[in-house]
């Protein structure tokens, strides 16, 4: 039988994890991993944390260079895939094509534009890549003040890091508390208080209508006329899945590339994973697109198994983490709506577990400065069992006792 070729487009966490998993699972054909960034596949989380603050000088890489050579993974760096010909089963890179037997699309996401005048001025930054982080680091070294547009994860982490670097920082957000769209106002308030305790100012309840400045950004103006002056503007208003290739190839795209629980698209032999994939989730019985590190890594590996024809049903409960100042947290679950938030622990000391309850059941949990409980929270979510809220709030009631084995 001729040698098979599996091609992966997007050489980041999902793609590199998939390539490694293909080999680990015994695939002995050709693996081609193609990415448009010039670097070895690296992990992004430290770009808004230690790397941005200059506490580490190199990004975390997924595998070292020797790994790709030793595993006979052909890593094409700095090469942009310009088209997918699914009928001819070929990936197009400008004038070159590569034939594939199985294809994985792991093209990730890119920062959402703000869509206001002045957005392209020098001094306006977004954060997705190593180059973005380097540019912010360099600008921060010369700046005294920054305004961060957006109170989501990236905005909050960047605000914390820039404040730790000694800049005056203002955060402009629609909601009164940061991270409110995921955590709600009650837990968002802990983050706001912590940021304010470190000297960050919040300008909430209004949108940015333009970036100020003529030759370079000098701040922002909100739609209620407030002007916030700054040397540096960071826009962190979310990310959009990079679906241009998939759309042009005729794959189904709806908030990302639509795939089944086996991570395969409607086109046989074509898969998607990571930030770009909107995958059917058997536990939630709906499609879910997850933009987090853990998902990219695990979904990449699961996609590899599926590409090799192994029965695969990716049903990991979403998990992510964030570090801001002295607050470390992990969040497990997926809560769009909830009836109440139950807190176990010490809110003032910022050592707690918060549980989001819907219909008397735990739909998500967040441990803040409390560790080694994420698996128990996952079991609670997965169990879907009715919960005694008093015991849930009681730090002396072992979580394991409340979380039956799935
Ligand atoms: C600053 C920052 C901080 C983060 N912090 C956290 C955190 O604390 N916790 C957490 O859980 N998650 C965090 N994340 C999210 C996490 O990094 C992402 O979920 C993860 O990177 C997704 O990996 P991916 O491989 O799916 O996509 P990506 O990392 O986006 O990689 C996709 C790759 O495909 C390439 N590509 C796209 N189109 C083409 C093409 N046509 N040809 C060739 N290559 C192409 C892109 O350039 C990119 O290299 C953070 C993200 C950022 C940006």
Coordinates of N, CA, C and O and ligand atoms in Angstrom, one line a residue, residues 9-16 34-37 42-49 79-82 106-110 127-129 153-154 157-158 242 244-245 273-276 290-297 319-323, ligand 1:
X9 N -3.0 21.8 8.9 CA -2.8 23.2 8.6 C -3.0 24.0 9.9 O -4.0 23.9 10.5
X10 N -2.0 24.8 10.3 CA -2.0 25.5 11.5 C -1.0 24.8 12.5 O -1.3 23.7 13.0
X11 N 0.2 25.4 12.7 CA 1.2 24.8 13.5 C 1.3 25.5 14.8 O 2.2 26.2 15.1
X12 N 0.3 25.3 15.6 CA 0.2 25.8 17.0 C -0.1 24.7 17.9 O 0.2 23.5 17.6
X13 N -0.8 25.0 19.0 CA -1.0 23.9 20.0 C -1.9 22.8 19.5 O -1.5 21.6 19.7
X14 N -3.0 23.1 18.8 CA -3.8 22.0 18.4 C -3.1 21.1 17.3 O -3.0 19.9 17.4
X15 N -2.5 21.9 16.3 CA -1.8 21.2 15.2 C -0.6 20.4 15.7 O -0.4 19.2 15.3
X16 N 0.2 21.0 16.5 CA 1.5 20.3 16.9 C 1.1 19.1 17.9 O 1.8 18.1 17.8
X34 N 1.9 22.4 8.7 CA 2.2 23.7 8.0 C 1.7 24.9 8.9 O 0.5 24.9 9.2
X35 N 2.5 25.9 9.1 CA 2.1 27.0 9.8 C 2.7 28.3 9.2 O 3.8 28.3 8.7
X36 N 1.9 29.4 9.3 CA 2.4 30.6 8.7 C 3.2 31.5 9.7 O 3.8 32.5 9.3
X37 N 3.4 31.0 10.9 CA 4.3 31.8 11.8 C 5.7 31.2 11.6 O 5.9 30.0 11.3
X42 N 4.4 27.3 19.5 CA 4.6 27.7 20.9 C 3.2 27.9 21.5 O 2.2 27.9 20.8
X43 N 3.2 28.0 22.8 CA 2.0 28.2 23.6 C 1.8 29.7 23.9 O 2.7 30.4 24.2
X44 N 0.5 30.1 23.8 CA 0.2 31.5 23.9 C 0.0 32.0 25.3 O 0.2 33.2 25.6
X45 N -0.4 31.2 26.3 CA -0.8 31.8 27.6 C 0.2 32.7 28.2 O -0.2 33.8 28.7
X46 N 1.5 32.4 28.2 CA 2.4 33.3 28.8 C 2.6 34.7 28.1 O 3.2 35.6 28.6
X47 N 2.1 34.8 26.9 CA 2.2 36.0 26.2 C 1.6 37.2 26.9 O 2.0 38.3 26.7
X48 N 0.5 36.9 27.7 CA -0.1 38.0 28.4 C 0.3 38.0 29.9 O -0.1 38.9 30.6
X49 N 1.2 37.1 30.2 CA 1.6 37.0 31.6 C 3.1 37.2 31.7 O 3.6 38.3 31.5
X79 N 4.9 29.3 6.3 CA 4.2 29.0 5.0 C 2.7 29.1 5.2 O 2.2 28.4 6.1
X80 N 2.1 29.9 4.4 CA 0.7 30.1 4.5 C -0.1 29.3 3.5 O 0.2 29.3 2.3
X81 N -1.0 28.5 4.0 CA -1.8 27.7 3.1 C -2.9 28.6 2.5 O -3.5 29.4 3.2
X82 N -2.9 28.6 1.1 CA -3.8 29.6 0.5 C -5.1 28.9 0.0 O -6.0 29.6 -0.5
X106 N -6.4 23.4 11.8 CA -6.2 23.9 13.2 C -5.7 25.3 13.1 O -4.7 25.7 13.6
X107 N -6.5 26.1 12.4 CA -6.1 27.5 12.1 C -6.4 28.5 13.2 O -6.1 29.7 13.0
X108 N -7.0 28.1 14.3 CA -7.1 28.9 15.4 C -8.0 30.1 15.3 O -9.0 30.0 14.6
X109 N -7.6 31.2 15.9 CA -8.5 32.4 15.9 C -7.6 33.6 15.8 O -6.4 33.5 16.0
X110 N -8.2 34.7 15.5 CA -7.4 36.0 15.4 C -8.2 37.1 16.1 O -9.5 37.0 16.2
X127 N -3.2 41.3 20.9 CA -2.3 40.3 21.4 C -2.8 38.9 21.0 O -3.7 38.4 21.5
X128 N -2.0 38.4 20.1 CA -2.2 37.0 19.7 C -0.9 36.2 19.5 O -0.7 35.1 19.9
X129 N 0.0 36.9 18.9 CA 1.3 36.3 18.5 C 2.5 36.8 19.3 O 2.4 37.8 20.0
X153 N -10.7 38.0 29.1 CA -9.5 37.4 29.7 C -8.2 38.0 29.3 O -7.3 38.4 30.1
X154 N -8.1 38.3 28.0 CA -6.8 38.9 27.5 C -6.7 40.3 28.0 O -5.6 40.7 28.5
X157 N -5.8 40.2 31.7 CA -4.4 39.8 32.0 C -3.4 40.8 31.6 O -2.4 41.0 32.2
X158 N -3.7 41.4 30.4 CA -2.7 42.4 29.9 C -2.8 43.6 30.9 O -1.7 44.2 31.2
X242 N -10.5 31.5 12.6 CA -9.9 31.7 11.2 C -10.5 30.7 10.3 O -9.9 29.6 10.1
X244 N -11.4 31.3 6.9 CA -11.4 31.7 5.5 C -11.2 30.5 4.6 O -11.9 30.3 3.6
X245 N -10.2 29.7 5.0 CA -9.9 28.5 4.1 C -11.0 27.5 4.0 O -11.4 27.0 3.0
X273 N -9.8 21.1 14.8 CA -9.6 21.0 16.2 C -9.1 22.4 16.7 O -8.5 23.2 16.0
X274 N -9.3 22.6 18.0 CA -8.8 23.8 18.6 C -9.7 25.0 18.5 O -10.9 24.8 18.3
X275 N -9.2 26.2 18.6 CA -10.0 27.4 18.6 C -10.9 27.5 17.4 O -12.0 28.2 17.5
X276 N -10.6 26.9 16.3 CA -11.3 27.1 15.1 C -12.5 26.1 15.0 O -13.4 26.3 14.2
X290 N -14.5 26.1 21.8 CA -13.8 26.5 23.1 C -12.5 27.1 22.7 O -11.7 26.5 21.9
X291 N -12.2 28.3 23.3 CA -11.0 29.0 22.9 C -10.0 28.9 24.1 O -9.7 30.0 24.7
X292 N -9.6 27.7 24.5 CA -8.7 27.6 25.6 C -7.6 26.5 25.3 O -7.8 25.6 24.6
X293 N -6.5 26.8 26.0 CA -5.3 26.0 25.9 C -5.5 24.5 26.1 O -5.1 23.7 25.2
X294 N -6.2 24.1 27.1 CA -6.5 22.7 27.4 C -7.2 22.0 26.2 O -6.9 20.9 25.8
X295 N -8.2 22.8 25.7 CA -9.0 22.2 24.6 C -8.2 22.0 23.4 O -8.3 21.0 22.7
X296 N -7.3 23.0 23.1 CA -6.5 22.9 21.8 C -5.6 21.7 21.9 O -5.5 20.9 21.0
X297 N -5.0 21.5 23.1 CA -4.1 20.4 23.2 C -4.8 19.0 23.2 O -4.4 18.1 22.4
X319 N -12.3 23.5 30.3 CA -11.4 23.8 31.4 C -10.5 24.9 31.0 O -10.0 24.9 29.9
X320 N -10.3 26.0 31.8 CA -9.3 27.0 31.5 C -8.7 27.5 32.8 O -9.3 27.3 33.9
X321 N -7.6 28.3 32.6 CA -7.0 28.9 33.8 C -6.7 30.3 33.4 O -6.6 30.7 32.3
X322 N -6.5 31.1 34.5 CA -6.0 32.5 34.3 C -5.2 32.9 35.5 O -5.5 32.5 36.6
X323 N -4.2 33.7 35.3 CA -3.4 34.3 36.4 C -3.3 35.8 36.2 O -3.0 36.3 35.2
Ligands
LIG1 C1 -2.3 36.2 24.9 C2 -3.1 34.9 25.1 C3 -3.2 34.3 26.4 C4 -3.9 33.2 26.6 N1 -4.0 32.7 27.9 C5 -4.7 31.6 28.1 C6 -4.8 31.1 29.4 O1 -4.3 31.6 30.4 N2 -5.5 29.9 29.6 C7 -6.1 29.3 28.6 O2 -6.8 28.2 28.8 N3 -6.0 29.7 27.3 C8 -5.3 30.8 27.0 N4 -5.2 31.3 25.7 C9 -5.9 30.6 24.6 C10 -5.0 29.6 24.0 O3 -3.7 30.1 23.7 C11 -5.7 29.1 22.7 O4 -6.8 28.5 23.0 C12 -4.8 28.2 21.8 O5 -3.6 28.9 21.4 C13 -5.5 27.7 20.6 O6 -4.6 26.9 19.9 P1 -4.9 26.5 18.4 O7 -3.8 25.7 17.9 O8 -6.3 26.0 18.2 O9 -4.9 27.9 17.6 P2 -3.8 29.1 17.5 O10 -3.0 29.1 18.7 O11 -4.6 30.3 17.1 O12 -3.0 28.6 16.2 C14 -3.4 28.6 14.9 C15 -2.2 28.6 14.0 O13 -2.6 28.5 12.7 C16 -1.9 29.4 11.9 N5 -2.7 29.6 10.6 C17 -3.9 30.2 10.5 N6 -4.2 30.2 9.2 C18 -3.2 29.6 8.5 C19 -3.0 29.3 7.1 N7 -3.8 29.6 6.2 N8 -1.8 28.7 6.8 C20 -0.9 28.4 7.7 N9 -1.0 28.6 9.0 C21 -2.2 29.2 9.4 C22 -1.9 30.6 12.8 O14 -0.9 31.6 12.4 C23 -1.5 30.0 14.1 O15 -0.1 29.8 14.2 C24 -4.5 32.5 25.5 C25 -4.4 33.1 24.2 C26 -3.7 34.2 24.0 C27 -3.7 34.8 22.6

